[in-house]
Amino acid sequence: MTAVLLLLGLMTAATSQAQAAPQRLTGNATICSNAPIPAGWVITSSYSTGSCTGTSYLYTISDASTLSNATVCSYSPIPTNWAITSGYNSGICANTTFVYTITKLTTQANVTVCSYSPVPTGWVITSAYSTGGCTSAGYMYTLAKLTTQTNATVCSFSPIPAGWVISGSYNTGSCADSGFGYYIRKV
């Protein structure tokens, strides 16, 4: 009787552990466009279909944690610490002609991005210029990561990171049409 109870207890514990640790899906998947996109995933293509109730599109999605660069549909979520480095016309995404090349920001101290790219936390815009490399934007930004600096110069439209203040302004031609920038310092 004791052996049976002990065996039953071990089986229950093993079942609980298996249920408590679900496997994380990685790689690629195809989902209906009205399904939620998992956090950290991107839409790499889409096409019309009749197989999804309530929508007429299927998305191919990819786990961005396994990538360093990706081509994504313009309506794809952009994961945290990723930036849009180019934009162009393509037919791989139904319901839009725009796709983006996105890059994971890991060891870079500087990166050039499209003006419609999210600016990750801790990064600032140090220059801006006209370009044809970002469809429908016209401008590219140079971003710099503030790591060990205590002072920096940024474009007037740059986000100012938490813990930094504007200590002055200056005239500049390197921030597209704004005409001026800010001196910032860490407090």
mmCIF file of the C-alpha atoms, coordinates in Angstrom:
data_MODEL
# 
_entry.id   MODEL 
# 
loop_
_atom_site.group_PDB 
_atom_site.id 
_atom_site.type_symbol 
_atom_site.label_atom_id 
_atom_site.label_alt_id 
_atom_site.label_comp_id 
_atom_site.label_asym_id 
_atom_site.label_entity_id 
_atom_site.label_seq_id 
_atom_site.pdbx_PDB_ins_code 
_atom_site.Cartn_x 
_atom_site.Cartn_y 
_atom_site.Cartn_z 
_atom_site.occupancy 
_atom_site.B_iso_or_equiv 
_atom_site.pdbx_formal_charge 
_atom_site.auth_seq_id 
_atom_site.auth_comp_id 
_atom_site.auth_asym_id 
_atom_site.auth_atom_id 
_atom_site.pdbx_PDB_model_num 
ATOM 1   C CA . MET A 1 1   ? 0.000   0.000  0.000   1.00 0.00 ? 1   MET A CA 1 
ATOM 2   C CA . THR A 1 2   ? 2.845   2.425  0.884   1.00 0.00 ? 2   THR A CA 1 
ATOM 3   C CA . ALA A 1 3   ? 4.625   1.593  -2.370  1.00 0.00 ? 3   ALA A CA 1 
ATOM 4   C CA . VAL A 1 4   ? 1.462   2.311  -4.382  1.00 0.00 ? 4   VAL A CA 1 
ATOM 5   C CA . LEU A 1 5   ? 0.981   5.687  -2.645  1.00 0.00 ? 5   LEU A CA 1 
ATOM 6   C CA . LEU A 1 6   ? 4.647   6.552  -3.190  1.00 0.00 ? 6   LEU A CA 1 
ATOM 7   C CA . LEU A 1 7   ? 4.412   5.647  -6.895  1.00 0.00 ? 7   LEU A CA 1 
ATOM 8   C CA . LEU A 1 8   ? 1.182   7.662  -7.277  1.00 0.00 ? 8   LEU A CA 1 
ATOM 9   C CA . GLY A 1 9   ? 2.872   10.678 -5.630  1.00 0.00 ? 9   GLY A CA 1 
ATOM 10  C CA . LEU A 1 10  ? 5.855   10.473 -8.007  1.00 0.00 ? 10  LEU A CA 1 
ATOM 11  C CA . MET A 1 11  ? 3.552   10.266 -11.050 1.00 0.00 ? 11  MET A CA 1 
ATOM 12  C CA . THR A 1 12  ? 1.543   13.280 -9.858  1.00 0.00 ? 12  THR A CA 1 
ATOM 13  C CA . ALA A 1 13  ? 4.730   15.310 -9.289  1.00 0.00 ? 13  ALA A CA 1 
ATOM 14  C CA . ALA A 1 14  ? 6.080   14.414 -12.744 1.00 0.00 ? 14  ALA A CA 1 
ATOM 15  C CA . THR A 1 15  ? 2.760   15.366 -14.385 1.00 0.00 ? 15  THR A CA 1 
ATOM 16  C CA . SER A 1 16  ? 2.678   18.721 -12.551 1.00 0.00 ? 16  SER A CA 1 
ATOM 17  C CA . GLN A 1 17  ? 6.232   19.530 -13.672 1.00 0.00 ? 17  GLN A CA 1 
ATOM 18  C CA . ALA A 1 18  ? 5.421   18.684 -17.283 1.00 0.00 ? 18  ALA A CA 1 
ATOM 19  C CA . GLN A 1 19  ? 2.328   20.906 -17.199 1.00 0.00 ? 19  GLN A CA 1 
ATOM 20  C CA . ALA A 1 20  ? 4.194   23.770 -15.506 1.00 0.00 ? 20  ALA A CA 1 
ATOM 21  C CA . ALA A 1 21  ? 6.896   24.035 -18.184 1.00 0.00 ? 21  ALA A CA 1 
ATOM 22  C CA . PRO A 1 22  ? 5.281   24.553 -21.615 1.00 0.00 ? 22  PRO A CA 1 
ATOM 23  C CA . GLN A 1 23  ? 7.573   24.492 -24.628 1.00 0.00 ? 23  GLN A CA 1 
ATOM 24  C CA . ARG A 1 24  ? 8.235   27.859 -26.326 1.00 0.00 ? 24  ARG A CA 1 
ATOM 25  C CA . LEU A 1 25  ? 7.492   27.831 -30.044 1.00 0.00 ? 25  LEU A CA 1 
ATOM 26  C CA . THR A 1 26  ? 10.445  29.029 -32.147 1.00 0.00 ? 26  THR A CA 1 
ATOM 27  C CA . GLY A 1 27  ? 11.102  29.343 -35.850 1.00 0.00 ? 27  GLY A CA 1 
ATOM 28  C CA . ASN A 1 28  ? 8.249   30.140 -38.251 1.00 0.00 ? 28  ASN A CA 1 
ATOM 29  C CA . ALA A 1 29  ? 4.486   29.700 -38.205 1.00 0.00 ? 29  ALA A CA 1 
ATOM 30  C CA . THR A 1 30  ? 1.479   30.577 -40.361 1.00 0.00 ? 30  THR A CA 1 
ATOM 31  C CA . ILE A 1 31  ? -1.508  32.238 -38.673 1.00 0.00 ? 31  ILE A CA 1 
ATOM 32  C CA . CYS A 1 32  ? -4.706  34.042 -39.658 1.00 0.00 ? 32  CYS A CA 1 
ATOM 33  C CA . SER A 1 33  ? -4.251  37.822 -39.711 1.00 0.00 ? 33  SER A CA 1 
ATOM 34  C CA . ASN A 1 34  ? -6.865  38.340 -36.979 1.00 0.00 ? 34  ASN A CA 1 
ATOM 35  C CA . ALA A 1 35  ? -4.857  36.195 -34.507 1.00 0.00 ? 35  ALA A CA 1 
ATOM 36  C CA . PRO A 1 36  ? -2.554  37.954 -32.026 1.00 0.00 ? 36  PRO A CA 1 
ATOM 37  C CA . ILE A 1 37  ? 1.142   38.145 -32.972 1.00 0.00 ? 37  ILE A CA 1 
ATOM 38  C CA . PRO A 1 38  ? 3.237   36.685 -30.112 1.00 0.00 ? 38  PRO A CA 1 
ATOM 39  C CA . ALA A 1 39  ? 5.603   39.137 -28.406 1.00 0.00 ? 39  ALA A CA 1 
ATOM 40  C CA . GLY A 1 40  ? 9.002   39.141 -30.134 1.00 0.00 ? 40  GLY A CA 1 
ATOM 41  C CA . TRP A 1 41  ? 7.630   37.758 -33.418 1.00 0.00 ? 41  TRP A CA 1 
ATOM 42  C CA . VAL A 1 42  ? 7.492   39.561 -36.790 1.00 0.00 ? 42  VAL A CA 1 
ATOM 43  C CA . ILE A 1 43  ? 5.371   39.238 -39.942 1.00 0.00 ? 43  ILE A CA 1 
ATOM 44  C CA . THR A 1 44  ? 7.636   38.160 -42.817 1.00 0.00 ? 44  THR A CA 1 
ATOM 45  C CA . SER A 1 45  ? 4.970   37.727 -45.519 1.00 0.00 ? 45  SER A CA 1 
ATOM 46  C CA . SER A 1 46  ? 1.232   37.535 -46.046 1.00 0.00 ? 46  SER A CA 1 
ATOM 47  C CA . TYR A 1 47  ? -1.200  36.415 -48.705 1.00 0.00 ? 47  TYR A CA 1 
ATOM 48  C CA . SER A 1 48  ? -4.914  36.247 -49.467 1.00 0.00 ? 48  SER A CA 1 
ATOM 49  C CA . THR A 1 49  ? -6.809  33.150 -48.426 1.00 0.00 ? 49  THR A CA 1 
ATOM 50  C CA . GLY A 1 50  ? -10.327 31.863 -47.970 1.00 0.00 ? 50  GLY A CA 1 
ATOM 51  C CA . SER A 1 51  ? -9.373  29.611 -45.068 1.00 0.00 ? 51  SER A CA 1 
ATOM 52  C CA . CYS A 1 52  ? -9.511  32.168 -42.212 1.00 0.00 ? 52  CYS A CA 1 
ATOM 53  C CA . THR A 1 53  ? -12.936 33.028 -40.818 1.00 0.00 ? 53  THR A CA 1 
ATOM 54  C CA . GLY A 1 54  ? -13.369 36.770 -40.313 1.00 0.00 ? 54  GLY A CA 1 
ATOM 55  C CA . THR A 1 55  ? -10.352 37.759 -42.420 1.00 0.00 ? 55  THR A CA 1 
ATOM 56  C CA . SER A 1 56  ? -9.003  37.027 -45.847 1.00 0.00 ? 56  SER A CA 1 
ATOM 57  C CA . TYR A 1 57  ? -5.265  37.012 -45.052 1.00 0.00 ? 57  TYR A CA 1 
ATOM 58  C CA . LEU A 1 58  ? -2.689  34.577 -43.706 1.00 0.00 ? 58  LEU A CA 1 
ATOM 59  C CA . TYR A 1 59  ? 0.557   35.794 -42.112 1.00 0.00 ? 59  TYR A CA 1 
ATOM 60  C CA . THR A 1 60  ? 3.873   33.991 -42.043 1.00 0.00 ? 60  THR A CA 1 
ATOM 61  C CA . ILE A 1 61  ? 5.506   34.962 -38.753 1.00 0.00 ? 61  ILE A CA 1 
ATOM 62  C CA . SER A 1 62  ? 9.014   34.371 -37.408 1.00 0.00 ? 62  SER A CA 1 
ATOM 63  C CA . ASP A 1 63  ? 10.531  34.367 -33.950 1.00 0.00 ? 63  ASP A CA 1 
ATOM 64  C CA . ALA A 1 64  ? 12.875  37.380 -33.994 1.00 0.00 ? 64  ALA A CA 1 
ATOM 65  C CA . SER A 1 65  ? 14.955  36.029 -31.094 1.00 0.00 ? 65  SER A CA 1 
ATOM 66  C CA . THR A 1 66  ? 16.620  33.633 -33.546 1.00 0.00 ? 66  THR A CA 1 
ATOM 67  C CA . LEU A 1 67  ? 17.438  36.398 -36.080 1.00 0.00 ? 67  LEU A CA 1 
ATOM 68  C CA . SER A 1 68  ? 19.812  39.355 -36.381 1.00 0.00 ? 68  SER A CA 1 
ATOM 69  C CA . ASN A 1 69  ? 18.187  40.865 -39.527 1.00 0.00 ? 69  ASN A CA 1 
ATOM 70  C CA . ALA A 1 70  ? 14.812  40.314 -41.165 1.00 0.00 ? 70  ALA A CA 1 
ATOM 71  C CA . THR A 1 71  ? 12.601  41.537 -43.988 1.00 0.00 ? 71  THR A CA 1 
ATOM 72  C CA . VAL A 1 72  ? 9.146   42.273 -42.573 1.00 0.00 ? 72  VAL A CA 1 
ATOM 73  C CA . CYS A 1 73  ? 5.796   43.637 -43.752 1.00 0.00 ? 73  CYS A CA 1 
ATOM 74  C CA . SER A 1 74  ? 5.330   47.339 -42.981 1.00 0.00 ? 74  SER A CA 1 
ATOM 75  C CA . TYR A 1 75  ? 2.479   46.471 -40.572 1.00 0.00 ? 75  TYR A CA 1 
ATOM 76  C CA . SER A 1 76  ? 4.623   44.010 -38.607 1.00 0.00 ? 76  SER A CA 1 
ATOM 77  C CA . PRO A 1 77  ? 5.345   44.740 -34.959 1.00 0.00 ? 77  PRO A CA 1 
ATOM 78  C CA . ILE A 1 78  ? 8.968   45.830 -34.450 1.00 0.00 ? 78  ILE A CA 1 
ATOM 79  C CA . PRO A 1 79  ? 10.471  44.060 -31.406 1.00 0.00 ? 79  PRO A CA 1 
ATOM 80  C CA . THR A 1 80  ? 12.215  45.946 -28.609 1.00 0.00 ? 80  THR A CA 1 
ATOM 81  C CA . ASN A 1 81  ? 15.845  46.842 -29.461 1.00 0.00 ? 81  ASN A CA 1 
ATOM 82  C CA . TRP A 1 82  ? 15.275  46.452 -33.201 1.00 0.00 ? 82  TRP A CA 1 
ATOM 83  C CA . ALA A 1 83  ? 15.365  49.278 -35.770 1.00 0.00 ? 83  ALA A CA 1 
ATOM 84  C CA . ILE A 1 84  ? 14.174  49.775 -39.367 1.00 0.00 ? 84  ILE A CA 1 
ATOM 85  C CA . THR A 1 85  ? 17.279  50.177 -41.534 1.00 0.00 ? 85  THR A CA 1 
ATOM 86  C CA . SER A 1 86  ? 15.597  50.364 -44.976 1.00 0.00 ? 86  SER A CA 1 
ATOM 87  C CA . GLY A 1 87  ? 12.208  50.358 -46.622 1.00 0.00 ? 87  GLY A CA 1 
ATOM 88  C CA . TYR A 1 88  ? 11.239  49.444 -50.164 1.00 0.00 ? 88  TYR A CA 1 
ATOM 89  C CA . ASN A 1 89  ? 8.417   48.214 -52.400 1.00 0.00 ? 89  ASN A CA 1 
ATOM 90  C CA . SER A 1 90  ? 7.767   44.491 -52.640 1.00 0.00 ? 90  SER A CA 1 
ATOM 91  C CA . GLY A 1 91  ? 4.905   42.130 -53.363 1.00 0.00 ? 91  GLY A CA 1 
ATOM 92  C CA . ILE A 1 92  ? 5.559   39.680 -50.494 1.00 0.00 ? 92  ILE A CA 1 
ATOM 93  C CA . CYS A 1 93  ? 2.963   41.266 -48.193 1.00 0.00 ? 93  CYS A CA 1 
ATOM 94  C CA . ALA A 1 94  ? -0.700  41.320 -49.179 1.00 0.00 ? 94  ALA A CA 1 
ATOM 95  C CA . ASN A 1 95  ? -2.566  44.587 -48.617 1.00 0.00 ? 95  ASN A CA 1 
ATOM 96  C CA . THR A 1 96  ? 0.604   46.743 -48.779 1.00 0.00 ? 96  THR A CA 1 
ATOM 97  C CA . THR A 1 97  ? 3.519   47.281 -51.127 1.00 0.00 ? 97  THR A CA 1 
ATOM 98  C CA . PHE A 1 98  ? 5.991   48.321 -48.397 1.00 0.00 ? 98  PHE A CA 1 
ATOM 99  C CA . VAL A 1 99  ? 8.441   46.064 -46.598 1.00 0.00 ? 99  VAL A CA 1 
ATOM 100 C CA . TYR A 1 100 ? 11.169  46.936 -44.120 1.00 0.00 ? 100 TYR A CA 1 
ATOM 101 C CA . THR A 1 101 ? 14.586  45.552 -43.372 1.00 0.00 ? 101 THR A CA 1 
ATOM 102 C CA . ILE A 1 102 ? 14.993  45.472 -39.595 1.00 0.00 ? 102 ILE A CA 1 
ATOM 103 C CA . THR A 1 103 ? 18.182  44.950 -37.603 1.00 0.00 ? 103 THR A CA 1 
ATOM 104 C CA . LYS A 1 104 ? 18.657  43.758 -34.042 1.00 0.00 ? 104 LYS A CA 1 
ATOM 105 C CA . LEU A 1 105 ? 20.688  46.285 -32.049 1.00 0.00 ? 105 LEU A CA 1 
ATOM 106 C CA . THR A 1 106 ? 23.131  44.289 -29.948 1.00 0.00 ? 106 THR A CA 1 
ATOM 107 C CA . THR A 1 107 ? 26.754  45.416 -29.997 1.00 0.00 ? 107 THR A CA 1 
ATOM 108 C CA . GLN A 1 108 ? 26.385  48.505 -32.205 1.00 0.00 ? 108 GLN A CA 1 
ATOM 109 C CA . ALA A 1 109 ? 27.183  51.937 -30.784 1.00 0.00 ? 109 ALA A CA 1 
ATOM 110 C CA . ASN A 1 110 ? 25.775  53.694 -33.893 1.00 0.00 ? 110 ASN A CA 1 
ATOM 111 C CA . VAL A 1 111 ? 23.237  52.719 -36.541 1.00 0.00 ? 111 VAL A CA 1 
ATOM 112 C CA . THR A 1 112 ? 21.542  54.428 -39.494 1.00 0.00 ? 112 THR A CA 1 
ATOM 113 C CA . VAL A 1 113 ? 17.749  53.982 -39.560 1.00 0.00 ? 113 VAL A CA 1 
ATOM 114 C CA . CYS A 1 114 ? 14.676  55.192 -41.440 1.00 0.00 ? 114 CYS A CA 1 
ATOM 115 C CA . SER A 1 115 ? 12.975  58.192 -39.859 1.00 0.00 ? 115 SER A CA 1 
ATOM 116 C CA . TYR A 1 116 ? 9.862   56.086 -39.129 1.00 0.00 ? 116 TYR A CA 1 
ATOM 117 C CA . SER A 1 117 ? 11.896  53.540 -37.145 1.00 0.00 ? 117 SER A CA 1 
ATOM 118 C CA . PRO A 1 118 ? 11.279  53.285 -33.424 1.00 0.00 ? 118 PRO A CA 1 
ATOM 119 C CA . VAL A 1 119 ? 14.155  54.798 -31.444 1.00 0.00 ? 119 VAL A CA 1 
ATOM 120 C CA . PRO A 1 120 ? 15.070  52.233 -28.763 1.00 0.00 ? 120 PRO A CA 1 
ATOM 121 C CA . THR A 1 121 ? 15.405  53.259 -25.126 1.00 0.00 ? 121 THR A CA 1 
ATOM 122 C CA . GLY A 1 122 ? 18.845  54.723 -24.394 1.00 0.00 ? 122 GLY A CA 1 
ATOM 123 C CA . TRP A 1 123 ? 19.462  55.770 -28.023 1.00 0.00 ? 123 TRP A CA 1 
ATOM 124 C CA . VAL A 1 124 ? 19.446  59.326 -29.437 1.00 0.00 ? 124 VAL A CA 1 
ATOM 125 C CA . ILE A 1 125 ? 19.285  60.896 -32.908 1.00 0.00 ? 125 ILE A CA 1 
ATOM 126 C CA . THR A 1 126 ? 22.612  62.575 -33.721 1.00 0.00 ? 126 THR A CA 1 
ATOM 127 C CA . SER A 1 127 ? 22.010  63.493 -37.384 1.00 0.00 ? 127 SER A CA 1 
ATOM 128 C CA . ALA A 1 128 ? 19.390  63.311 -40.130 1.00 0.00 ? 128 ALA A CA 1 
ATOM 129 C CA . TYR A 1 129 ? 19.655  63.553 -43.899 1.00 0.00 ? 129 TYR A CA 1 
ATOM 130 C CA . SER A 1 130 ? 17.573  63.103 -47.073 1.00 0.00 ? 130 SER A CA 1 
ATOM 131 C CA . THR A 1 131 ? 17.635  59.684 -48.683 1.00 0.00 ? 131 THR A CA 1 
ATOM 132 C CA . GLY A 1 132 ? 15.901  57.435 -51.151 1.00 0.00 ? 132 GLY A CA 1 
ATOM 133 C CA . GLY A 1 133 ? 16.679  54.331 -49.064 1.00 0.00 ? 133 GLY A CA 1 
ATOM 134 C CA . CYS A 1 134 ? 13.504  54.510 -46.987 1.00 0.00 ? 134 CYS A CA 1 
ATOM 135 C CA . THR A 1 135 ? 10.352  54.333 -49.092 1.00 0.00 ? 135 THR A CA 1 
ATOM 136 C CA . SER A 1 136 ? 7.820   57.018 -48.183 1.00 0.00 ? 136 SER A CA 1 
ATOM 137 C CA . ALA A 1 137 ? 10.077  58.647 -45.554 1.00 0.00 ? 137 ALA A CA 1 
ATOM 138 C CA . GLY A 1 138 ? 12.691  60.695 -47.326 1.00 0.00 ? 138 GLY A CA 1 
ATOM 139 C CA . TYR A 1 139 ? 14.981  60.879 -44.266 1.00 0.00 ? 139 TYR A CA 1 
ATOM 140 C CA . MET A 1 140 ? 17.408  58.644 -42.457 1.00 0.00 ? 140 MET A CA 1 
ATOM 141 C CA . TYR A 1 141 ? 18.611  59.154 -38.882 1.00 0.00 ? 141 TYR A CA 1 
ATOM 142 C CA . THR A 1 142 ? 21.939  58.290 -37.332 1.00 0.00 ? 142 THR A CA 1 
ATOM 143 C CA . LEU A 1 143 ? 21.324  56.870 -33.866 1.00 0.00 ? 143 LEU A CA 1 
ATOM 144 C CA . ALA A 1 144 ? 23.909  56.617 -31.089 1.00 0.00 ? 144 ALA A CA 1 
ATOM 145 C CA . LYS A 1 145 ? 23.641  54.520 -27.961 1.00 0.00 ? 145 LYS A CA 1 
ATOM 146 C CA . LEU A 1 146 ? 24.412  56.417 -24.774 1.00 0.00 ? 146 LEU A CA 1 
ATOM 147 C CA . THR A 1 147 ? 26.401  53.991 -22.644 1.00 0.00 ? 147 THR A CA 1 
ATOM 148 C CA . THR A 1 148 ? 29.459  55.510 -20.988 1.00 0.00 ? 148 THR A CA 1 
ATOM 149 C CA . GLN A 1 149 ? 28.972  59.107 -22.164 1.00 0.00 ? 149 GLN A CA 1 
ATOM 150 C CA . THR A 1 150 ? 28.078  61.920 -19.794 1.00 0.00 ? 150 THR A CA 1 
ATOM 151 C CA . ASN A 1 151 ? 27.593  64.550 -22.562 1.00 0.00 ? 151 ASN A CA 1 
ATOM 152 C CA . ALA A 1 152 ? 26.203  64.338 -26.098 1.00 0.00 ? 152 ALA A CA 1 
ATOM 153 C CA . THR A 1 153 ? 24.876  66.427 -28.967 1.00 0.00 ? 153 THR A CA 1 
ATOM 154 C CA . VAL A 1 154 ? 21.521  65.443 -30.466 1.00 0.00 ? 154 VAL A CA 1 
ATOM 155 C CA . CYS A 1 155 ? 19.002  66.702 -33.007 1.00 0.00 ? 155 CYS A CA 1 
ATOM 156 C CA . SER A 1 156 ? 16.209  68.823 -31.531 1.00 0.00 ? 156 SER A CA 1 
ATOM 157 C CA . PHE A 1 157 ? 13.634  66.117 -32.377 1.00 0.00 ? 157 PHE A CA 1 
ATOM 158 C CA . SER A 1 158 ? 15.608  63.339 -30.637 1.00 0.00 ? 158 SER A CA 1 
ATOM 159 C CA . PRO A 1 159 ? 14.112  61.623 -27.612 1.00 0.00 ? 159 PRO A CA 1 
ATOM 160 C CA . ILE A 1 160 ? 15.938  62.659 -24.437 1.00 0.00 ? 160 ILE A CA 1 
ATOM 161 C CA . PRO A 1 161 ? 16.630  59.547 -22.331 1.00 0.00 ? 161 PRO A CA 1 
ATOM 162 C CA . ALA A 1 162 ? 15.613  59.348 -18.684 1.00 0.00 ? 162 ALA A CA 1 
ATOM 163 C CA . GLY A 1 163 ? 18.359  60.760 -16.468 1.00 0.00 ? 163 GLY A CA 1 
ATOM 164 C CA . TRP A 1 164 ? 19.527  63.247 -19.138 1.00 0.00 ? 164 TRP A CA 1 
ATOM 165 C CA . VAL A 1 165 ? 18.741  66.963 -19.441 1.00 0.00 ? 165 VAL A CA 1 
ATOM 166 C CA . ILE A 1 166 ? 19.110  69.605 -22.159 1.00 0.00 ? 166 ILE A CA 1 
ATOM 167 C CA . SER A 1 167 ? 21.945  71.954 -21.215 1.00 0.00 ? 167 SER A CA 1 
ATOM 168 C CA . GLY A 1 168 ? 21.901  74.178 -24.313 1.00 0.00 ? 168 GLY A CA 1 
ATOM 169 C CA . SER A 1 169 ? 21.142  74.430 -28.021 1.00 0.00 ? 169 SER A CA 1 
ATOM 170 C CA . TYR A 1 170 ? 23.153  75.139 -31.173 1.00 0.00 ? 170 TYR A CA 1 
ATOM 171 C CA . ASN A 1 171 ? 22.590  75.796 -34.891 1.00 0.00 ? 171 ASN A CA 1 
ATOM 172 C CA . THR A 1 172 ? 23.332  72.869 -37.190 1.00 0.00 ? 172 THR A CA 1 
ATOM 173 C CA . GLY A 1 173 ? 22.848  71.729 -40.751 1.00 0.00 ? 173 GLY A CA 1 
ATOM 174 C CA . SER A 1 174 ? 23.196  68.044 -39.862 1.00 0.00 ? 174 SER A CA 1 
ATOM 175 C CA . CYS A 1 175 ? 19.672  67.565 -38.486 1.00 0.00 ? 175 CYS A CA 1 
ATOM 176 C CA . ALA A 1 176 ? 17.658  67.725 -41.734 1.00 0.00 ? 176 ALA A CA 1 
ATOM 177 C CA . ASP A 1 177 ? 15.274  70.661 -41.756 1.00 0.00 ? 177 ASP A CA 1 
ATOM 178 C CA . SER A 1 178 ? 15.212  71.418 -38.005 1.00 0.00 ? 178 SER A CA 1 
ATOM 179 C CA . GLY A 1 179 ? 18.225  73.761 -38.095 1.00 0.00 ? 179 GLY A CA 1 
ATOM 180 C CA . PHE A 1 180 ? 19.286  73.183 -34.515 1.00 0.00 ? 180 PHE A CA 1 
ATOM 181 C CA . GLY A 1 181 ? 20.330  70.594 -31.978 1.00 0.00 ? 181 GLY A CA 1 
ATOM 182 C CA . TYR A 1 182 ? 20.670  70.192 -28.235 1.00 0.00 ? 182 TYR A CA 1 
ATOM 183 C CA . TYR A 1 183 ? 23.585  69.687 -25.905 1.00 0.00 ? 183 TYR A CA 1 
ATOM 184 C CA . ILE A 1 184 ? 22.510  67.100 -23.360 1.00 0.00 ? 184 ILE A CA 1 
ATOM 185 C CA . ARG A 1 185 ? 24.170  65.837 -20.208 1.00 0.00 ? 185 ARG A CA 1 
ATOM 186 C CA . LYS A 1 186 ? 23.621  63.036 -17.777 1.00 0.00 ? 186 LYS A CA 1 
ATOM 187 C CA . VAL A 1 187 ? 22.438  64.089 -14.311 1.00 0.00 ? 187 VAL A CA 1 
# 
